[in-house]
Coordinates of C-alpha atoms and ligand atoms in Angstrom, one line a residue:
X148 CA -14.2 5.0 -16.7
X149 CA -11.5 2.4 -18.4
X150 CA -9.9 0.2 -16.2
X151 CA -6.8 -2.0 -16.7
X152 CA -6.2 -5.2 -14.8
X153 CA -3.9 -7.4 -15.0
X154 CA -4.0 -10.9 -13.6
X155 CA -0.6 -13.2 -14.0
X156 CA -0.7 -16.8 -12.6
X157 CA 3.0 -16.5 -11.2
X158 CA 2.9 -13.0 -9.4
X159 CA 1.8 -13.9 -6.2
X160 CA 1.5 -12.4 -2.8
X161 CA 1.3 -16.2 -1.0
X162 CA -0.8 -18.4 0.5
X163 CA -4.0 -17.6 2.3
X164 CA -4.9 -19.2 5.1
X165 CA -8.5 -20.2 5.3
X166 CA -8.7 -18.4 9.2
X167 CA -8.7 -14.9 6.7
X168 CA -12.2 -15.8 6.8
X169 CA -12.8 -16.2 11.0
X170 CA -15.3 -15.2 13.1
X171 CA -16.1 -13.7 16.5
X172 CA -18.8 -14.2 18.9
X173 CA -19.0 -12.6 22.3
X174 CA -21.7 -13.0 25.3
X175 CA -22.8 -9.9 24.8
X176 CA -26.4 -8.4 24.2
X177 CA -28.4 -11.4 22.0
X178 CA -25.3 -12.6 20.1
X179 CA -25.3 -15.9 22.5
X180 CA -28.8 -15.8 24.0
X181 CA -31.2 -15.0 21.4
X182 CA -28.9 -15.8 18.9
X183 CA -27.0 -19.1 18.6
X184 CA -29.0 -20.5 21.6
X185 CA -32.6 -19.9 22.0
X186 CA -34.7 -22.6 24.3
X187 CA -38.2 -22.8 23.2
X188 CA -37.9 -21.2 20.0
X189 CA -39.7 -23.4 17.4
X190 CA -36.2 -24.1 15.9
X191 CA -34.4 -24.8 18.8
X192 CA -32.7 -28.5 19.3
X193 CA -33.0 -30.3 22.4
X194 CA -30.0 -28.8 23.0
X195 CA -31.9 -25.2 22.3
X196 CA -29.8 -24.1 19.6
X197 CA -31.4 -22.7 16.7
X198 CA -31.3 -24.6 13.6
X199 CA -32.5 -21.8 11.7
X200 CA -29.2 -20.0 12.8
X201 CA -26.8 -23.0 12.8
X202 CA -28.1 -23.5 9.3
X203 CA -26.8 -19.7 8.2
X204 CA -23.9 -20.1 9.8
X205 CA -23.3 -23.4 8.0
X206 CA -23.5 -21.9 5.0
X207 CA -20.7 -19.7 5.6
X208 CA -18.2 -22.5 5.8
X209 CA -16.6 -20.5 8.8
X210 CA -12.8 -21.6 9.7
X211 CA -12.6 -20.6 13.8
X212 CA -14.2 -18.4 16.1
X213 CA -13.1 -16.1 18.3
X214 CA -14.9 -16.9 21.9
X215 CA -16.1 -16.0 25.0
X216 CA -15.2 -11.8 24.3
X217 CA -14.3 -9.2 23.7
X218 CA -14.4 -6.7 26.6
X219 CA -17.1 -9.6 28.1
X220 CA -13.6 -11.4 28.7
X221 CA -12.1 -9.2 31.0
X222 CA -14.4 -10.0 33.4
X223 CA -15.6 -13.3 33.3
X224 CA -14.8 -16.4 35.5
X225 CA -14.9 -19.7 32.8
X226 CA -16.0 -21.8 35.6
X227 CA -19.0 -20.4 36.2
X228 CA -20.1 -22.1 32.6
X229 CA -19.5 -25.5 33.7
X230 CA -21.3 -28.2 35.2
X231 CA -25.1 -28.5 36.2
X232 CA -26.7 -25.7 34.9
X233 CA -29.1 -25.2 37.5
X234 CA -26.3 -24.9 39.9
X235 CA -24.6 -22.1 37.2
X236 CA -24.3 -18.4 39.3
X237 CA -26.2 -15.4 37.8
X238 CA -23.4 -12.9 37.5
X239 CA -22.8 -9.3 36.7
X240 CA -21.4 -8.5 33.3
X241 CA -19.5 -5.0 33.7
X242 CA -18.5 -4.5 30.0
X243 CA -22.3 -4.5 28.7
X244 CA -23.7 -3.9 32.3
X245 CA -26.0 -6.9 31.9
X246 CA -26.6 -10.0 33.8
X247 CA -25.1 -12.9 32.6
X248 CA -26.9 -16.5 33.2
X249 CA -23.8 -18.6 32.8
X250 CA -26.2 -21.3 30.6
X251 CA -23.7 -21.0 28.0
X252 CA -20.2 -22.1 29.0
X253 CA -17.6 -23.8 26.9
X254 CA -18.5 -26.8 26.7
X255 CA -22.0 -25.6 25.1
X256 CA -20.3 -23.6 23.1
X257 CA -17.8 -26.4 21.9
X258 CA -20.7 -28.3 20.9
X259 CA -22.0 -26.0 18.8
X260 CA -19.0 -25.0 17.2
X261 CA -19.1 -28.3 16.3
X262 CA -22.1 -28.6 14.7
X263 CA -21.6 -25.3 12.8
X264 CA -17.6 -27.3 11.9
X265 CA -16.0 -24.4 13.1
X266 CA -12.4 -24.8 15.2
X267 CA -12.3 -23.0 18.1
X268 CA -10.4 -20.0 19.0
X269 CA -10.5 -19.0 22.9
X270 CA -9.7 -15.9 24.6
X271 CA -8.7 -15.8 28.0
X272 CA -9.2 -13.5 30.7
X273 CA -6.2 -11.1 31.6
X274 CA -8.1 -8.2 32.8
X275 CA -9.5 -9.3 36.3
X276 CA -7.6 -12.5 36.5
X277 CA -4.6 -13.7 35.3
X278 CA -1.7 -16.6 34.3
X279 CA -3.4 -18.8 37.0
X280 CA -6.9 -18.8 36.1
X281 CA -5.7 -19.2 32.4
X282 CA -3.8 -22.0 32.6
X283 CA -6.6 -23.9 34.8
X284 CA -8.7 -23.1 31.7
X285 CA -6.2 -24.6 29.7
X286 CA -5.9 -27.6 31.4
X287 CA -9.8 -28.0 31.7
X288 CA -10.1 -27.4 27.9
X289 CA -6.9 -29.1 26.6
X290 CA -6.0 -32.0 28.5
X291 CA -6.8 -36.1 28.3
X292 CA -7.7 -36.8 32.0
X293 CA -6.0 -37.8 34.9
X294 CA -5.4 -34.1 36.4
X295 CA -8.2 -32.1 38.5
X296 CA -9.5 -30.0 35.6
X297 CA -8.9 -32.0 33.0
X298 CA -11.3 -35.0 35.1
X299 CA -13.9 -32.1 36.2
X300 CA -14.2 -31.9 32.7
X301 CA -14.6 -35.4 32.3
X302 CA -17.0 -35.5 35.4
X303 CA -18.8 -33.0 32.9
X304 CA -19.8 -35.7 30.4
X305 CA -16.6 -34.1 27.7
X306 CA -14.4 -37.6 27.9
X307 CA -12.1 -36.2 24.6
X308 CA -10.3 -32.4 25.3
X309 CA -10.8 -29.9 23.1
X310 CA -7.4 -29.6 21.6
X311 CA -7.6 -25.7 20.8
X312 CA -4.6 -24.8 19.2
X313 CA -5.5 -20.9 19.2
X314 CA -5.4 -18.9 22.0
X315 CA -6.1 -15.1 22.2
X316 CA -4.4 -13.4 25.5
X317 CA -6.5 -10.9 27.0
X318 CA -8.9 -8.4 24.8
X319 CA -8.3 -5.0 24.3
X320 CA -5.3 -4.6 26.7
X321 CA -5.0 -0.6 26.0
X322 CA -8.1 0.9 26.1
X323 CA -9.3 2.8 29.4
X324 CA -13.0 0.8 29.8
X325 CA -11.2 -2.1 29.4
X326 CA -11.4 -3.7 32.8
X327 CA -8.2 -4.6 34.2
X328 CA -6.7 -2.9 31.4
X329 CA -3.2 -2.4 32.1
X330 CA 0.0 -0.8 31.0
X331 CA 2.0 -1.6 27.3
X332 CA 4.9 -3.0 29.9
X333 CA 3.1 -4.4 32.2
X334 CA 0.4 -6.5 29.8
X335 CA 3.6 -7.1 27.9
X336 CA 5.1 -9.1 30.3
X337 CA 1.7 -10.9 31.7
X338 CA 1.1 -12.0 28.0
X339 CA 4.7 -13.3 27.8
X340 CA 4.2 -15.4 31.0
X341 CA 0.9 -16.5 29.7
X342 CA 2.6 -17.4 26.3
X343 CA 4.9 -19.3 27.9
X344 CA 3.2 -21.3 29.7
X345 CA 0.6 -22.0 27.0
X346 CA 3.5 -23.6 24.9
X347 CA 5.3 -25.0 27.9
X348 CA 2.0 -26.9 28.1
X349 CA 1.8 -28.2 24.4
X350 CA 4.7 -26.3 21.8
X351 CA 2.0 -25.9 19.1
X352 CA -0.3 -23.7 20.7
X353 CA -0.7 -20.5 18.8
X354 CA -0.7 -17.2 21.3
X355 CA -2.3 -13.7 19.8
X356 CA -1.3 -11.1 22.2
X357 CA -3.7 -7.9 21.9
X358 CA -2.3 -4.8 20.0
X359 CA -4.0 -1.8 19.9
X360 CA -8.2 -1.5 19.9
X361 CA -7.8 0.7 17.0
X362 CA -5.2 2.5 15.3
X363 CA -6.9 5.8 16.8
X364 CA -5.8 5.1 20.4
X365 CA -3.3 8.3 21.7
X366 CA -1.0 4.9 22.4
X367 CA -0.7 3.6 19.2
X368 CA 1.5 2.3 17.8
X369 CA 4.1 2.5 20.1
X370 CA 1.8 0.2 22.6
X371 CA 2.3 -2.3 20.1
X372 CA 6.4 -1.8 20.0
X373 CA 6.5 -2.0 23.9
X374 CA 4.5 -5.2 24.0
X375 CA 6.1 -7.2 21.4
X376 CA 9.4 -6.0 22.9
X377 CA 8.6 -8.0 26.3
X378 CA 6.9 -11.0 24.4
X379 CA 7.4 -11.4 20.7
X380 CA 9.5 -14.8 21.0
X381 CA 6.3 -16.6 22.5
X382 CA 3.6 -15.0 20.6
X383 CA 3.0 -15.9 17.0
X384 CA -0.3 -13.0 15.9
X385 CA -0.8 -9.7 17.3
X386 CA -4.6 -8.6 17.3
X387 CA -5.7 -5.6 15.9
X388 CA -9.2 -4.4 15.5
X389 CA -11.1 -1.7 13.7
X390 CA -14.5 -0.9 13.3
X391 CA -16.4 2.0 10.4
X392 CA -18.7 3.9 9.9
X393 CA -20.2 6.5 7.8
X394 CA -21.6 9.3 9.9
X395 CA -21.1 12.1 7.2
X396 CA -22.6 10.0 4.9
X397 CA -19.5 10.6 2.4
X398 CA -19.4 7.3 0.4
X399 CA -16.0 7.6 -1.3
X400 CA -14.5 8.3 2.2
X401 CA -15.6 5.6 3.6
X402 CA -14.6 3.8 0.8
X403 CA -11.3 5.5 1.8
X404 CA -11.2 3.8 5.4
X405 CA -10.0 0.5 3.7
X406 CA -7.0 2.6 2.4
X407 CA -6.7 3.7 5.9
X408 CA -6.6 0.0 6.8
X409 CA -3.8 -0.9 4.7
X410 CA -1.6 2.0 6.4
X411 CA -3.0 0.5 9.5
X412 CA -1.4 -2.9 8.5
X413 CA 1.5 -1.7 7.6
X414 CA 2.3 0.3 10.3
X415 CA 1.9 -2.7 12.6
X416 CA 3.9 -5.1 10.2
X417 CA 7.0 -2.5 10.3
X418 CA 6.2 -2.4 14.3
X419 CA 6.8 -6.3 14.0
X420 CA 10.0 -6.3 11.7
X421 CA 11.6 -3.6 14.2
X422 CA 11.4 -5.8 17.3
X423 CA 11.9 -8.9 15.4
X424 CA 15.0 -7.1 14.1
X425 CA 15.8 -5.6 17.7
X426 CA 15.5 -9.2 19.5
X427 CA 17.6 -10.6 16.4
X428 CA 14.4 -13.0 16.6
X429 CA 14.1 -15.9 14.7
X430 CA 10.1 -17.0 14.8
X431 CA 8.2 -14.5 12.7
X432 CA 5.0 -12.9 14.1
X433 CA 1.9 -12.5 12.4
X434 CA -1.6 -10.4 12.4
X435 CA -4.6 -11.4 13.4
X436 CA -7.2 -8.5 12.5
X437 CA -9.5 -10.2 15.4
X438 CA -12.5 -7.6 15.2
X439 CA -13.7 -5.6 11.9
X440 CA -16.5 -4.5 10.7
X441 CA -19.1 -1.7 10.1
X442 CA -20.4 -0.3 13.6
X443 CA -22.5 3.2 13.7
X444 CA -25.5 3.3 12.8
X445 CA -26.8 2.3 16.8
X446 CA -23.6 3.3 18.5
X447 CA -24.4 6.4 20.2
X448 CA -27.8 5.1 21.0
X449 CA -26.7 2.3 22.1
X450 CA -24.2 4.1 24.5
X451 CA -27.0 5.9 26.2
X452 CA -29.1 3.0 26.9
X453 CA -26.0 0.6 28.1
X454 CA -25.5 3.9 30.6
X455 CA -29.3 4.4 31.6
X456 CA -30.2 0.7 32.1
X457 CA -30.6 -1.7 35.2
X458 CA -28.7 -4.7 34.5
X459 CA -30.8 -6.4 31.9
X460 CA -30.3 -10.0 30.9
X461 CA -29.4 -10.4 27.0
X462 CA -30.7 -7.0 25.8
X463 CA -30.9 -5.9 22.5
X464 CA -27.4 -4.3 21.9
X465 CA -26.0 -3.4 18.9
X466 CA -28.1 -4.9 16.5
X467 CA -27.1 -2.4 13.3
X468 CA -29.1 -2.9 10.5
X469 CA -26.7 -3.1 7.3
X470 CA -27.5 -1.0 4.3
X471 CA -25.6 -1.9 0.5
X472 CA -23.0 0.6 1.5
X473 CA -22.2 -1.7 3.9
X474 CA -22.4 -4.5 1.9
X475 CA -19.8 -2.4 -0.7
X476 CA -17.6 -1.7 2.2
X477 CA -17.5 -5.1 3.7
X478 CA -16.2 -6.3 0.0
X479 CA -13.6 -4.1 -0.4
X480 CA -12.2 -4.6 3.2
X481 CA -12.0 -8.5 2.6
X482 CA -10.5 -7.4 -0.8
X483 CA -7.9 -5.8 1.5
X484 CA -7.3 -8.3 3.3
X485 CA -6.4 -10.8 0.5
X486 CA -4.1 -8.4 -0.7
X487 CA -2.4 -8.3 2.8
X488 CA -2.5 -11.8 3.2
X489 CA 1.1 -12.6 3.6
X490 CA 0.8 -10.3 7.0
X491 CA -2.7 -10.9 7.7
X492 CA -3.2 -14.6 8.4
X493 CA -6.1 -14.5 10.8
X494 CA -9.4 -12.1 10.6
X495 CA -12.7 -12.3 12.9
X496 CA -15.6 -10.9 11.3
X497 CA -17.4 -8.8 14.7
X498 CA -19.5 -10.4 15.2
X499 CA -21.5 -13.1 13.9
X500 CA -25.5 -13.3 15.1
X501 CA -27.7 -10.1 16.0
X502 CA -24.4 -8.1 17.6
X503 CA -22.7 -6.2 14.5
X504 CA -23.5 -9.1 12.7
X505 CA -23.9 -10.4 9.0
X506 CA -26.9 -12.9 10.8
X507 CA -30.0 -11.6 12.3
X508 CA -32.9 -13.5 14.8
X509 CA -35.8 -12.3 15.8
X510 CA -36.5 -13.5 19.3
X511 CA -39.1 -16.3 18.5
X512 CA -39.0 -15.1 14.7
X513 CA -37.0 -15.8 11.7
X514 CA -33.6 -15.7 11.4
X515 CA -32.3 -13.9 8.2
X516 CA -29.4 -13.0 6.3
X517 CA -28.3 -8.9 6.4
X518 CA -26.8 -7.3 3.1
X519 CA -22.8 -8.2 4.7
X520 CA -23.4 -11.6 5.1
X521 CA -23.0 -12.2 1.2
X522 CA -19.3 -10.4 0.4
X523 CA -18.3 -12.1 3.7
X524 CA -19.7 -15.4 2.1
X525 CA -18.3 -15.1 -1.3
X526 CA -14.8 -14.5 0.1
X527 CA -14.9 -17.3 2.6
X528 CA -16.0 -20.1 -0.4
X529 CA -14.1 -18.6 -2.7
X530 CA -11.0 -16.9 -2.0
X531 CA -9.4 -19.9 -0.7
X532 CA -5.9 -20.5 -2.5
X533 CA -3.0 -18.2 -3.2
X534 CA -3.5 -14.4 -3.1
X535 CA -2.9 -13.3 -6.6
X536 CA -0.8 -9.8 -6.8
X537 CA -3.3 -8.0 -9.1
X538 CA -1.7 -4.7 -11.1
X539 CA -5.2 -2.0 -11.5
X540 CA -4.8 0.6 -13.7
X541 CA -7.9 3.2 -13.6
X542 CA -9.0 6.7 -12.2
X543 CA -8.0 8.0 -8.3
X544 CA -10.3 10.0 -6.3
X545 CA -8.9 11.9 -3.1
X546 CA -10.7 12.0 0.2
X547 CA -10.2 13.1 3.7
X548 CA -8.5 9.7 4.8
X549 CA -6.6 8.6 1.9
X550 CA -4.8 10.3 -1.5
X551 CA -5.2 8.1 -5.0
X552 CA -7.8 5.5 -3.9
X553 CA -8.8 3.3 -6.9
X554 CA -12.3 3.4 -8.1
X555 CA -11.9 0.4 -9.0
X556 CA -11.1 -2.0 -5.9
X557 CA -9.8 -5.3 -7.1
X558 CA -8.6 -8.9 -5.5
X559 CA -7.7 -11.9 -7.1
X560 CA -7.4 -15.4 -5.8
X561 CA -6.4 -18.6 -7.5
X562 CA -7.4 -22.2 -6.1
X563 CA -4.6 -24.5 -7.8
X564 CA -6.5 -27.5 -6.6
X565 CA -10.2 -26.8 -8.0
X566 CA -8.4 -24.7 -10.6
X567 CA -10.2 -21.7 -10.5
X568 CA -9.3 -18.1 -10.6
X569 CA -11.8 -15.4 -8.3
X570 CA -11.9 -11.8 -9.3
X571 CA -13.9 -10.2 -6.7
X572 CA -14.2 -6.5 -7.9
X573 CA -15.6 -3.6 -6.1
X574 CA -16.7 -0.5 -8.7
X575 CA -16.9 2.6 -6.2
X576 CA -17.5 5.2 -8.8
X577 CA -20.8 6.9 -7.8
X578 CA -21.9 7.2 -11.2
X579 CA -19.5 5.7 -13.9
X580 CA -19.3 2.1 -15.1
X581 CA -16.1 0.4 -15.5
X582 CA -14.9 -0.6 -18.7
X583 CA -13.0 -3.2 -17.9
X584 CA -10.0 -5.1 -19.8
X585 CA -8.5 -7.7 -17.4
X586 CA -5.6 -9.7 -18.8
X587 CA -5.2 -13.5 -17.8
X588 CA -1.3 -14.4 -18.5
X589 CA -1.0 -17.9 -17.5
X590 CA -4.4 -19.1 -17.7
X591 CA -5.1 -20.3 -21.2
X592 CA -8.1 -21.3 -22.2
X593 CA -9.6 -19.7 -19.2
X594 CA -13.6 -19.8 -19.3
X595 CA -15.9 -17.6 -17.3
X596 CA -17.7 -20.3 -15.2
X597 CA -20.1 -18.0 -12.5
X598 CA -20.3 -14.2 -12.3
X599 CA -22.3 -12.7 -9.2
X600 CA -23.4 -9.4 -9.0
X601 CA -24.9 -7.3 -6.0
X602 CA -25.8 -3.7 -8.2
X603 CA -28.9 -1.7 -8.7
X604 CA -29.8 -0.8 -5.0
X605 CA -30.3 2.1 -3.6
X606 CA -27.4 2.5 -0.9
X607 CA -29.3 2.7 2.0
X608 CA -31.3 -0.3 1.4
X609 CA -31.4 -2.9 3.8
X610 CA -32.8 -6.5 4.7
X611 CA -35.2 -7.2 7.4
X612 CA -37.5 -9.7 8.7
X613 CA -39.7 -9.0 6.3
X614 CA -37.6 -8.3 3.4
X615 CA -35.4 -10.9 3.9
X616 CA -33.4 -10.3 0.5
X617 CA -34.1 -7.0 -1.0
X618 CA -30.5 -6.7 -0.8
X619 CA -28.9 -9.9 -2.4
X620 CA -26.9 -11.3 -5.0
X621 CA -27.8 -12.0 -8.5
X622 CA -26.5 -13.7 -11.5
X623 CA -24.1 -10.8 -13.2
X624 CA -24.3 -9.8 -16.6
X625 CA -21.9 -8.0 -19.4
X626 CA -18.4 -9.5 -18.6
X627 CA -16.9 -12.2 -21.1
X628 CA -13.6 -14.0 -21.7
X629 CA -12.3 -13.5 -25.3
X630 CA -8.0 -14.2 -26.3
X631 CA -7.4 -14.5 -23.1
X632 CA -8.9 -11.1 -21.8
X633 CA -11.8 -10.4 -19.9
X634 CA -14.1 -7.3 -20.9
X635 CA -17.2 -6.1 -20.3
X636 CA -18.6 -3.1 -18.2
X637 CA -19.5 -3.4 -14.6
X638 CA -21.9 -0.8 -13.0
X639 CA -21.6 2.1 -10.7
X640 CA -21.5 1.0 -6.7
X641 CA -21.3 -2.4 -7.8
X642 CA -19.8 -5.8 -6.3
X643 CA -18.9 -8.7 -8.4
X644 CA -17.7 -12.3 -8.1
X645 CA -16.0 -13.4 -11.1
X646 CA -14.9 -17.2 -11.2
X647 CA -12.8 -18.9 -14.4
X648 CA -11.5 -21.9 -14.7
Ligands
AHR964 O1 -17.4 -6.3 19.4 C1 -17.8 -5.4 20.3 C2 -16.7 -4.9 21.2 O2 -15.8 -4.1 20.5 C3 -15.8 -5.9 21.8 O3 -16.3 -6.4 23.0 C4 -14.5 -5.2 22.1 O4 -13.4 -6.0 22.1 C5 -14.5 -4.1 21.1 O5 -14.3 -2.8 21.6

């Protein structure tokens, strides 16, 4: 198949910021225990967090992430994570119907954000509790010393606050097993008081009031109209979250979901511009697509044991074992996001160790690297910078969830500073290469400096303990830069990271 792209320095789409690349973590199955924190494993620190882990995450230069939940949130009491942990209650988590020990709380967590250098990014419960509770958690977190929290937190050997600028209201607001969950107008206006006093309590706080859990809910997208309506002056994102799968094992289709996604996006960006016109608003409010990723392949089974089971502490749940499909989808969703960056500012990979996760740990084991974890890397090093608006010309396929979807999926970023343009391309076609002719107006003399490939594998393949990187990236071969054009061919079901400079 020919394909025609054009890349032009000055036709932009805007800046990125670098939280397009987030994360999310919740307490929830082994994501915290057995994941980042593991006493007595041979890599843990004194601290028991595993190095081994730490290290991966490291290595994905992460900007913020998302903490405690997820629907874990809804229920939890923050002060049960503080203090002595001996003295730390054994509670009852009803989202995942587990125990939970309480020997991670926020200020473990905080130090291990830390060391991974990541900012941050707290939600608050809003399900069981409310403004209250929130704000105590706030003032614990957030403030010098001198007040009750803010010293219990000091009592707590944490002198310095926190200073978290992000704040998530509430998880999941709209869905049914949400508990607490609450009406459009009612969670409206909670999130609005919330808001407000958030940035009564410092002005550059950043509130992300929950939109829909998915843009299949039977209230969507008008719960997003009736929330902003009550609160859009005090919020500056509004979450949304979407996870995929491939249960009919119809690879273009899936494909298709990202196409989906962009509808998704833009539904919710005119939902904004309508109540931002109807308030004759002046602040602007952004996305924040706080939970994405592939989740099937466990999820009924998983359902059935959660149901069956008696309150077990950090259980295996949700660990889905990612395939190259995956690892073609995951690209091509990040790709979408670039493209929608002037909307999208914020995005939380779900999640980020052994829980639909790009990170994997065997309890006592290794720790290893699934196929996701290496389109979610590339974008995060490398499409940093200013979202270039990339024309494609080449071949449409139609499936059930989208007309005209390109078979050849294409994002472009270019990093003024370290002066490099990205191409991270995506060839869907199940059994054609694409001939590629890319144009590069406004980059003379522009030299192909790195091209990685992930082709050549079956698309069910997947990493393991054991395998550790069957599915990984190699050094790509066939492109080349020649007056000012870039050609080559690029395999079927290929992904590619092409850097110039
Ligand atoms: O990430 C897993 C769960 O998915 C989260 O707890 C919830 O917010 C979403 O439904």
């Amino acid at each position: 198949m020919k394909a025609r792209v054009a890349v032009h320095r000055d036709f932009r789409i805007g800046s990125i910021d670098d939280r397009l690349y987030a994360a999310f973590i919740e307490h929830m199955g082994r994501a915290i225990y057995g994941g980042i924190y593991e006493p007595g494993h041979p890599q843990a620190d004194e601290n028991g967090f595993r190095r081994d882990v730490l290290q991966l995450v490291r290595d994905l230069k992460i900007p913020a992430i998302r903490y405690p939940g997820g629907n874990f949130v809804s229920a939890y009491n923050w002060e049960d994570g503080i203090g002595p942990k001996d003295r730390r209650p054994v509670r009852l988590d009803l989202a995942w119907r587990s125990k939970e020990t309480n020997q991670v709380g926020i200020n473990e967590f905080a130090q291990w954000a830390d060391m991974a250098g990541i900012e941050m990014m707290l939600a608050v419960n809003l399900g069981s509790r409310g403004l209250e509770e929130a704000r105590n958690f706030l003032e614990y977190v957030n403030f010098p010393g001198g007040t009750a929290w803010s010293d219990l937190r000091r009592s707590h050997g944490v002198e310095n606050p926190y200073d978290v600028k992000m704040w998530c209201l509430g998880n999941e607001m709209d869905g049914p097993w949400q508990i607490g969950h609450k009406k459009a107008v009612e969670y409206g206006r909670l999130a609005n008081e919330t808001a407000k006093a958030f940035k009564g309590f410092d002005a550059s706080i950043e509130t992300v009031v929950c939109g829909s859990s998915n843009d299949g809910m039977p209230t969507y997208p008008e719960w997003e109209r009736q929330v902003l309506e009550e609160c859009y002056e005090n919020v500056d994102y509004i979450s949304l979250h979407k996870y995929f799968g491939n249960k009919s094992g119809d690879t273009l289709n899936f494909f298709g979901k990202i196409e989906e996604t962009g509808r998704y996006i833009q539904a919710i960006g005119g939902a904004i511009d309508y109540v931002k016109a109807k308030k004759r608003a002046k602040n602007d409010v952004y996305i924040c697509f706080d939970e994405w990723n592939v989740w099937y392949h466990d999820r009924d089974e998983d359902s059935r044991r959660i149901k069956a089971w008696d309150w077990p502490e950090s259980p295996a749940l949700l660990e889905e074992s990612y395939n190259f499909e995956d690892a073609l989808f995951v690209a091509g969703l990040l790709n979408e996001f670039i493209r929608r960056s002037d909307r999208v500012r914020i995005a939380c990979i779900a999640q980020l160790v052994n829980v639909i996760a790009p990170i994997r740990a065997e309890k006592g084991g290794p720790a290893w690297r699934q196929t996701i974890y290496y389109p979610y890397q590339f974008a995060s090093l490398y499409g940093r910078g200013i979202a270039l608006n990339v024309g494609v010309d080449c071949p449409t396929y139609d499936c059930r969830v989208a007309d005209d979807v390109k078979y050849l999926d294409v994002a472009g970023v270019h990093d003024a500073d370290g002066g490099f343009v990205t191409l991270f391309m995506v060839n869907r076609h199940p059994d054609e290469a694409a001939d590629l002719d890319v144009s590069l107006t406004g980059f003379a003399g522009a030299r192909l400096v790195e091209h990685l490939s992930m082709e050549g594998h079956d698309l069910r393949a997947t990493n393991g303990p054991d395998a550790q990187d069957r599915v990984a990236p190699g050094r790509g071969a066939g492109l080349g830069v020649e007056d000012g054009r870039l050609r080559g061919g690029i395999a079927p079901l290929s992904y590619h990271v092409v850097r110039l400079d």
